[in-house]
Amino acid sequence: MADLDAFIARLPKAELHIHIEGSLEPEMMLALARRNGVTLPYASVEAAREAYRFTQLQDFLDLYYRGMSVLIEEQDFYDLTMAYLQRAAAQNVRHCEIFFDPQGHTERGVAFETVIDGLWRALRDGERIFGITTALILCFLRHLDEASAERTLDEAMPWRDRFIAVGLDSSEKGHPPAKFQRVFARARSLGLLAVAHAGEEGPPEYVREALDLLQVQRIDHGNRALEDPALVARLATERMPLTVCPLSNHRLRVVPDLKAHPLRRMLQAGLMATVNSDDPAYFGGYVTENFLAMQQALDLTREEIVTIARNGFLSAFCDEATRQRHLLAFDAFLKE
Ligand code: ADE
Ligand code: ZN
C-alpha cells in the first residue's frame, strides 16, 4: 500500500542493531582499497555485489571480515560512520546505537585508538549535522576466546566513556554465551550495559544463557526463542527487547522466505520486537527497507508498524530525558 510506504519512510525511527562494518557499501570498499593499497578479490562494484551469495551466517561473515580489511586509517572509520549516519538520517532514524567489532581491526594490526577515534569523531559531527542521537556498543567476536575479549575490554578502558554497552556477535553455533560469562561480568561491574546475539542460528538455550549468564538488557535477533514457549513467556513478562533484522534473516536463511518471518507472531506473543538493518550493505536494505519488506510480506497494519517503531525508542539505551524527547516527537508525528 503506497500510503503505508510513505508513512514508514517518514516515521521517526530508532535503530538498535547495526554493525558499522556491515554498512560498508561496495563503492566505498573499493575506494578505500585503492586509497590504502589493499587488494580485494573484486574487480568492480558489480563483482562485489555478485559475490554476496551467502546462504548462512558463516559464509556471510567470511565476506564481512574480508570487506572490513580496507578500513585502516582513522579517516576510513570516520567516512564509514558518516556515510551510515547520512543514510540513517535520510530515512528519519532519530536515534541509533551502533555496534563495532574492535577485534576485527586490532587482530590485523589497526590500533583500537584509530577505530574509536574515527567512529567517535563521526558521531559527534553526525549528531550536530543531522540532529540524530547516537551511542556505541563494543562487540566481542565469539569465535575468538574469552581472553581475547578480556584484552579488548582492557584496551578500550581509556575510552570507557565513549561506549555504553558490550555486545556479542560473529559465529553463533558452538560459541555459547556461557563462554563469555566472566568478561561480561567485568563489563557490567564497570557500569556497561549488555546485549548479545542469540537465537539467530543458535538454539533457544543460547537465549537463556544470554539472559541468565550475561544478564543482557536486549537480545539481538532472538528468532529461535519462539521454539520454546516458556522462554517466550519469560521474554514477554520481562519486556525484553528483541532487535529483529528481517532482511538479514532472509539472506542468511534464518527464515525460508519473508512471508514466514515471525515478526507478527512475536508481537502477538507480547514480545518487545524492534526492526533493524544488521548489515545493510550486505543484506540489501537500511532500516526503512526492512520495515517495507515486513509490511509487504506480512501485510503489517499501521498500528503494528507504530508499535514496532515505538518499541525502538522504548528499548534504547539513551537517558530518560532523551527518550521522552524522542517519544514526544514520535507522537507529534503521528498526530500530524
Ligand atoms: N556480525 C555482523 N553481522 C552479524 C550477524 N548477523 N550475526 C552475527 N554476527 C554478525
Ligand atoms: Zn547483528
Short mmCIF file of C-alpha atoms and ligand atoms in Angstrom, two decimals:
data_model
loop_
_atom_site.label_atom_id
_atom_site.label_comp_id
_atom_site.label_asym_id
_atom_site.label_seq_id
_atom_site.Cartn_x
_atom_site.Cartn_y
_atom_site.Cartn_z
CA MET A 1 0.00 0.00 0.00
CA ALA A 2 1.62 3.19 -1.23
CA ASP A 3 0.44 5.43 1.61
CA LEU A 4 1.77 2.98 4.22
CA ASP A 5 5.11 3.01 2.37
CA ALA A 6 5.26 6.79 2.62
CA PHE A 7 4.21 6.57 6.28
CA ILE A 8 7.07 4.11 7.01
CA ALA A 9 9.58 6.33 5.23
CA ARG A 10 8.56 9.43 7.21
CA LEU A 11 8.06 7.71 10.57
CA PRO A 12 10.72 8.65 13.17
CA LYS A 13 12.73 5.52 13.90
CA ALA A 14 15.38 4.20 16.27
CA GLU A 15 17.94 1.70 15.01
CA LEU A 16 19.46 -0.56 17.68
CA HIS A 17 21.14 -3.31 15.65
CA ILE A 18 23.54 -2.06 13.00
CA HIS A 19 27.12 -3.29 12.64
CA ILE A 20 29.02 -0.29 11.33
CA GLU A 21 31.37 -2.57 9.38
CA GLY A 22 28.27 -4.07 7.76
CA SER A 23 27.33 -0.66 6.36
CA LEU A 24 30.44 -0.68 4.14
CA GLU A 25 28.96 -0.40 0.64
CA PRO A 26 30.98 -1.93 -2.22
CA GLU A 27 31.58 1.57 -3.69
CA MET A 28 33.34 2.70 -0.52
CA MET A 29 35.05 -0.67 -0.08
CA LEU A 30 36.70 -0.38 -3.49
CA ALA A 31 37.55 3.30 -3.00
CA LEU A 32 39.21 2.58 0.37
CA ALA A 33 41.02 -0.43 -1.10
CA ARG A 34 42.54 1.92 -3.69
CA ARG A 35 43.28 4.62 -1.10
CA ASN A 36 45.03 2.14 1.21
CA GLY A 37 46.64 -0.17 -1.34
CA VAL A 38 44.61 -3.19 -0.20
CA THR A 39 43.97 -5.96 -2.72
CA LEU A 40 40.39 -7.26 -2.91
CA PRO A 41 39.16 -10.21 -4.95
CA TYR A 42 36.53 -7.95 -6.62
CA ALA A 43 37.34 -6.13 -9.89
CA SER A 44 34.23 -3.95 -9.68
CA VAL A 45 31.32 -2.89 -7.51
CA GLU A 46 29.11 -5.26 -9.52
CA ALA A 47 31.52 -8.14 -8.95
CA ALA A 48 31.48 -7.46 -5.20
CA ARG A 49 27.67 -7.44 -5.08
CA GLU A 50 27.64 -10.56 -7.25
CA ALA A 51 29.84 -12.33 -4.68
CA TYR A 52 27.31 -11.70 -1.88
CA ARG A 53 25.63 -15.06 -2.41
CA PHE A 54 25.85 -16.41 1.11
CA THR A 55 23.07 -18.61 2.44
CA GLN A 56 24.26 -18.93 6.02
CA LEU A 57 25.89 -16.83 8.72
CA GLN A 58 29.45 -18.15 8.38
CA ASP A 59 29.58 -17.59 4.61
CA PHE A 60 28.42 -14.01 5.14
CA LEU A 61 30.94 -13.47 7.96
CA ASP A 62 33.82 -14.61 5.74
CA LEU A 63 32.95 -11.81 3.27
CA TYR A 64 32.27 -9.33 6.05
CA TYR A 65 35.74 -9.78 7.61
CA ARG A 66 37.39 -9.62 4.20
CA GLY A 67 35.44 -6.42 3.40
CA MET A 68 36.48 -4.65 6.58
CA SER A 69 40.17 -5.24 5.77
CA VAL A 70 40.12 -1.99 3.74
CA LEU A 71 39.50 0.01 6.94
CA ILE A 72 42.92 1.14 8.12
CA GLU A 73 43.13 4.87 8.86
CA GLU A 74 41.11 6.92 11.32
CA GLN A 75 39.59 8.75 8.35
CA ASP A 76 38.29 5.43 6.95
CA PHE A 77 36.31 4.77 10.12
CA TYR A 78 35.09 8.36 10.05
CA ASP A 79 33.95 8.14 6.42
CA LEU A 80 32.22 4.81 7.00
CA THR A 81 30.31 6.11 10.02
CA MET A 82 29.38 9.43 8.41
CA ALA A 83 28.01 7.60 5.35
CA TYR A 84 25.81 5.45 7.60
CA LEU A 85 24.56 8.42 9.64
CA GLN A 86 23.72 10.35 6.49
CA ARG A 87 21.65 7.44 5.13
CA ALA A 88 20.03 6.81 8.50
CA ALA A 89 19.08 10.47 8.91
CA ALA A 90 17.62 10.50 5.38
CA GLN A 91 15.40 7.58 6.49
CA ASN A 92 14.26 9.51 9.58
CA VAL A 93 16.28 7.45 12.03
CA ARG A 94 16.35 9.78 15.03
CA HIS A 95 18.43 7.60 17.36
CA CYS A 96 20.93 4.85 16.58
CA GLU A 97 23.09 2.52 18.64
CA ILE A 98 25.99 1.29 16.57
CA PHE A 99 27.89 -1.97 17.03
CA PHE A 100 31.56 -2.12 16.24
CA ASP A 101 33.93 -5.10 16.17
CA PRO A 102 37.29 -3.87 17.51
CA GLN A 103 38.87 -7.33 17.25
CA GLY A 104 38.11 -7.34 13.51
CA HIS A 105 40.60 -4.48 13.32
CA THR A 106 43.10 -4.97 16.15
CA GLU A 107 43.69 -8.59 15.04
CA ARG A 108 45.06 -7.24 11.76
CA GLY A 109 47.17 -4.52 13.33
CA VAL A 110 44.88 -1.48 13.39
CA ALA A 111 45.06 0.23 16.79
CA PHE A 112 41.92 0.39 18.93
CA GLU A 113 42.50 4.13 19.20
CA THR A 114 42.34 4.55 15.40
CA VAL A 115 38.98 2.78 15.29
CA ILE A 116 37.35 4.55 18.21
CA ASP A 117 38.67 8.00 17.22
CA GLY A 118 37.22 7.73 13.71
CA LEU A 119 33.86 6.45 14.92
CA TRP A 120 33.67 8.98 17.70
CA ARG A 121 34.53 12.00 15.54
CA ALA A 122 31.84 10.95 13.04
CA LEU A 123 29.24 10.52 15.79
CA ARG A 124 29.98 13.98 17.15
CA ASP A 125 29.79 15.57 13.68
CA GLY A 126 26.75 13.46 12.74
CA GLU A 127 24.81 14.46 15.85
CA ARG A 128 25.47 18.10 15.08
CA ILE A 129 24.80 17.96 11.34
CA PHE A 130 21.83 15.56 11.31
CA GLY A 131 20.30 16.19 14.74
CA ILE A 132 20.38 12.45 15.41
CA THR A 133 21.33 10.91 18.80
CA THR A 134 23.84 8.07 18.87
CA ALA A 135 25.65 5.57 21.05
CA LEU A 136 28.32 2.92 20.55
CA ILE A 137 28.23 -0.75 21.58
CA LEU A 138 31.55 -2.63 21.69
CA CYS A 139 31.07 -6.19 20.45
CA PHE A 140 33.25 -9.17 21.24
CA LEU A 141 33.80 -11.73 18.47
CA ARG A 142 32.52 -15.01 19.86
CA HIS A 143 34.64 -17.21 17.58
CA LEU A 144 37.70 -15.87 19.44
CA ASP A 145 38.43 -16.89 23.01
CA GLU A 146 37.39 -15.07 26.16
CA ALA A 147 40.99 -14.00 26.86
CA SER A 148 40.93 -12.00 23.61
CA ALA A 149 37.67 -10.36 24.68
CA GLU A 150 39.25 -9.54 28.07
CA ARG A 151 42.23 -7.92 26.34
CA THR A 152 39.88 -5.93 24.13
CA LEU A 153 37.98 -4.63 27.15
CA ASP A 154 41.32 -3.66 28.74
CA GLU A 155 42.39 -1.86 25.56
CA ALA A 156 39.09 0.01 25.46
CA MET A 157 39.34 1.32 29.02
CA PRO A 158 40.95 4.69 28.16
CA TRP A 159 37.78 5.36 26.12
CA ARG A 160 35.30 3.86 28.57
CA ASP A 161 33.07 6.95 28.35
CA ARG A 162 32.63 6.53 24.57
CA PHE A 163 30.55 3.34 24.63
CA ILE A 164 27.50 2.40 26.63
CA ALA A 165 27.38 -1.36 26.33
CA VAL A 166 29.16 -4.52 25.29
CA GLY A 167 27.74 -6.99 22.78
CA LEU A 168 28.49 -10.44 21.40
CA ASP A 169 28.48 -11.28 17.69
CA SER A 170 30.07 -13.39 14.92
CA SER A 171 29.72 -17.20 14.53
CA GLU A 172 27.00 -18.28 16.93
CA LYS A 173 26.89 -22.07 16.71
CA GLY A 174 29.42 -23.71 19.00
CA HIS A 175 30.14 -20.41 20.79
CA PRO A 176 27.50 -20.13 23.51
CA PRO A 177 27.12 -17.04 25.69
CA ALA A 178 28.50 -19.09 28.63
CA LYS A 179 31.94 -18.78 27.04
CA PHE A 180 31.92 -15.02 27.81
CA GLN A 181 30.42 -15.01 31.28
CA ARG A 182 33.47 -13.55 33.04
CA VAL A 183 34.20 -10.73 30.61
CA PHE A 184 30.54 -9.70 30.63
CA ALA A 185 30.53 -9.71 34.45
CA ARG A 186 33.55 -7.41 34.42
CA ALA A 187 31.93 -5.14 31.82
CA ARG A 188 28.80 -4.89 33.96
CA SER A 189 30.91 -4.08 37.02
CA LEU A 190 32.30 -1.16 35.00
CA GLY A 191 28.76 0.16 34.55
CA LEU A 192 28.35 -1.05 30.98
CA LEU A 193 25.04 -2.39 29.70
CA ALA A 194 25.00 -5.68 27.80
CA VAL A 195 23.43 -7.18 24.69
CA ALA A 196 24.15 -10.40 22.81
CA HIS A 197 23.28 -12.00 19.50
CA ALA A 198 21.33 -15.11 20.46
CA GLY A 199 18.87 -17.39 18.74
CA GLU A 200 19.84 -16.22 15.25
CA GLU A 201 21.30 -19.61 14.22
CA GLY A 202 21.84 -20.88 17.75
CA PRO A 203 19.25 -22.70 19.88
CA PRO A 204 16.82 -21.21 22.44
CA GLU A 205 19.24 -22.33 25.15
CA TYR A 206 21.66 -19.62 23.97
CA VAL A 207 18.94 -17.00 24.55
CA ARG A 208 18.50 -18.30 28.11
CA GLU A 209 22.26 -18.14 28.66
CA ALA A 210 22.37 -14.57 27.38
CA LEU A 211 19.68 -13.65 29.92
CA ASP A 212 20.95 -15.65 32.88
CA LEU A 213 24.71 -15.69 32.43
CA LEU A 214 25.39 -12.45 30.56
CA GLN A 215 22.43 -10.57 32.10
CA VAL A 216 21.71 -8.70 28.90
CA GLN A 217 19.23 -5.84 28.60
CA ARG A 218 18.37 -6.77 24.99
CA ILE A 219 18.60 -9.86 22.78
CA ASP A 220 19.89 -9.33 19.24
CA HIS A 221 17.72 -11.36 16.82
CA GLY A 222 16.16 -13.91 19.22
CA ASN A 223 14.16 -15.61 16.45
CA ARG A 224 14.71 -19.12 17.71
CA ALA A 225 13.35 -18.24 21.15
CA LEU A 226 9.95 -18.88 19.56
CA GLU A 227 10.72 -22.61 19.60
CA ASP A 228 10.44 -22.54 23.40
CA PRO A 229 7.04 -21.39 24.79
CA ALA A 230 8.30 -20.99 28.36
CA LEU A 231 11.13 -18.78 27.10
CA VAL A 232 8.67 -16.69 25.06
CA ALA A 233 6.53 -16.20 28.17
CA ARG A 234 9.58 -15.10 30.12
CA LEU A 235 10.73 -12.65 27.42
CA ALA A 236 7.22 -11.19 27.33
CA THR A 237 6.97 -10.85 31.11
CA GLU A 238 10.37 -9.21 31.32
CA ARG A 239 9.56 -6.96 28.34
CA MET A 240 12.93 -7.99 26.96
CA PRO A 241 13.59 -6.16 23.68
CA LEU A 242 14.48 -8.21 20.60
CA THR A 243 16.38 -6.41 17.85
CA VAL A 244 14.96 -8.20 14.82
CA CYS A 245 16.58 -7.91 11.37
CA PRO A 246 14.21 -9.20 8.68
CA LEU A 247 16.32 -8.82 5.51
CA SER A 248 19.30 -10.34 7.31
CA ASN A 249 17.15 -13.26 8.45
CA HIS A 250 16.03 -13.80 4.89
CA ARG A 251 19.51 -13.57 3.32
CA LEU A 252 21.03 -15.88 5.96
CA ARG A 253 18.11 -18.34 5.72
CA VAL A 254 17.09 -17.91 9.33
CA VAL A 255 13.65 -17.79 7.68
CA PRO A 256 12.87 -19.61 4.39
CA ASP A 257 11.07 -16.56 2.99
CA LEU A 258 9.88 -13.21 4.27
CA LYS A 259 6.27 -14.36 4.50
CA ALA A 260 7.41 -16.94 7.07
CA HIS A 261 9.10 -14.28 9.20
CA PRO A 262 7.99 -14.49 12.86
CA LEU A 263 7.73 -10.71 13.44
CA ARG A 264 3.93 -10.65 13.76
CA ARG A 265 3.97 -13.78 15.92
CA MET A 266 6.47 -12.04 18.18
CA LEU A 267 4.13 -9.06 18.59
CA GLN A 268 1.15 -11.32 19.19
CA ALA A 269 3.11 -13.15 21.90
CA GLY A 270 3.64 -9.79 23.63
CA LEU A 271 7.34 -9.57 22.75
CA MET A 272 9.08 -6.21 22.52
CA ALA A 273 10.20 -6.59 18.89
CA THR A 274 12.08 -3.84 17.04
CA VAL A 275 13.13 -3.74 13.37
CA ASN A 276 16.72 -3.06 12.33
CA SER A 277 19.11 -3.50 9.41
CA ASP A 278 22.04 -5.56 10.86
CA ASP A 279 24.47 -5.26 7.90
CA PRO A 280 22.65 -3.08 5.36
CA ALA A 281 25.40 -3.06 2.71
CA TYR A 282 25.32 -6.86 2.57
CA PHE A 283 21.63 -7.62 3.07
CA GLY A 284 20.13 -5.17 0.60
CA GLY A 285 18.50 -2.55 2.76
CA TYR A 286 18.65 0.00 5.54
CA VAL A 287 16.04 0.26 8.26
CA THR A 288 13.25 1.65 6.07
CA GLU A 289 13.67 -1.20 3.55
CA ASN A 290 13.43 -3.66 6.46
CA PHE A 291 10.12 -2.13 7.60
CA LEU A 292 8.86 -2.08 4.00
CA ALA A 293 9.82 -5.72 3.42
CA MET A 294 7.89 -6.77 6.53
CA GLN A 295 4.90 -4.59 5.71
CA GLN A 296 4.67 -6.15 2.26
CA ALA A 297 5.36 -9.76 3.29
CA LEU A 298 3.15 -9.82 6.39
CA ASP A 299 0.69 -7.08 5.41
CA LEU A 300 1.51 -5.25 8.64
CA THR A 301 -1.07 -2.73 9.75
CA ARG A 302 -0.29 0.89 10.52
CA GLU A 303 -0.85 0.07 14.18
CA GLU A 304 1.71 -2.76 14.10
CA ILE A 305 4.23 -0.53 12.37
CA VAL A 306 3.74 2.16 15.02
CA THR A 307 4.16 -0.40 17.82
CA ILE A 308 7.44 -1.68 16.33
CA ALA A 309 8.85 1.79 15.79
CA ARG A 310 7.83 2.93 19.28
CA ASN A 311 9.45 -0.23 20.72
CA GLY A 312 12.72 1.03 19.24
CA PHE A 313 12.64 4.22 21.30
CA LEU A 314 11.37 2.34 24.38
CA SER A 315 14.27 -0.14 24.09
CA ALA A 316 17.02 2.42 23.50
CA PHE A 317 19.91 2.84 25.96
CA CYS A 318 19.60 6.64 26.00
CA ASP A 319 18.89 8.68 29.13
CA GLU A 320 15.24 9.19 30.07
CA ALA A 321 15.14 12.86 29.03
CA THR A 322 16.36 11.91 25.54
CA ARG A 323 13.85 9.06 25.35
CA GLN A 324 10.99 11.40 26.33
CA ARG A 325 12.10 13.93 23.73
CA HIS A 326 12.11 11.25 21.02
CA LEU A 327 8.75 9.84 22.13
CA LEU A 328 7.18 13.33 22.13
CA ALA A 329 8.41 13.92 18.58
CA PHE A 330 7.17 10.44 17.61
CA ASP A 331 3.68 11.12 19.00
CA ALA A 332 3.63 14.58 17.40
CA PHE A 333 4.40 12.98 14.04
CA LEU A 334 1.51 10.51 14.49
CA LYS A 335 -0.91 13.39 15.19
CA GLU A 336 0.07 15.25 12.02
N1 ADE B 1 28.30 -9.68 12.68
C1 ADE B 1 27.76 -8.89 11.75
N2 ADE B 1 26.53 -9.29 11.46
C2 ADE B 1 26.25 -10.36 12.21
C3 ADE B 1 25.14 -11.21 12.38
N3 ADE B 1 24.01 -11.06 11.68
N4 ADE B 1 25.25 -12.24 13.26
C4 ADE B 1 26.36 -12.42 13.95
N5 ADE B 1 27.42 -11.64 13.84
C5 ADE B 1 27.38 -10.62 12.99
ZN ZN B 2 23.92 -8.48 14.01
#
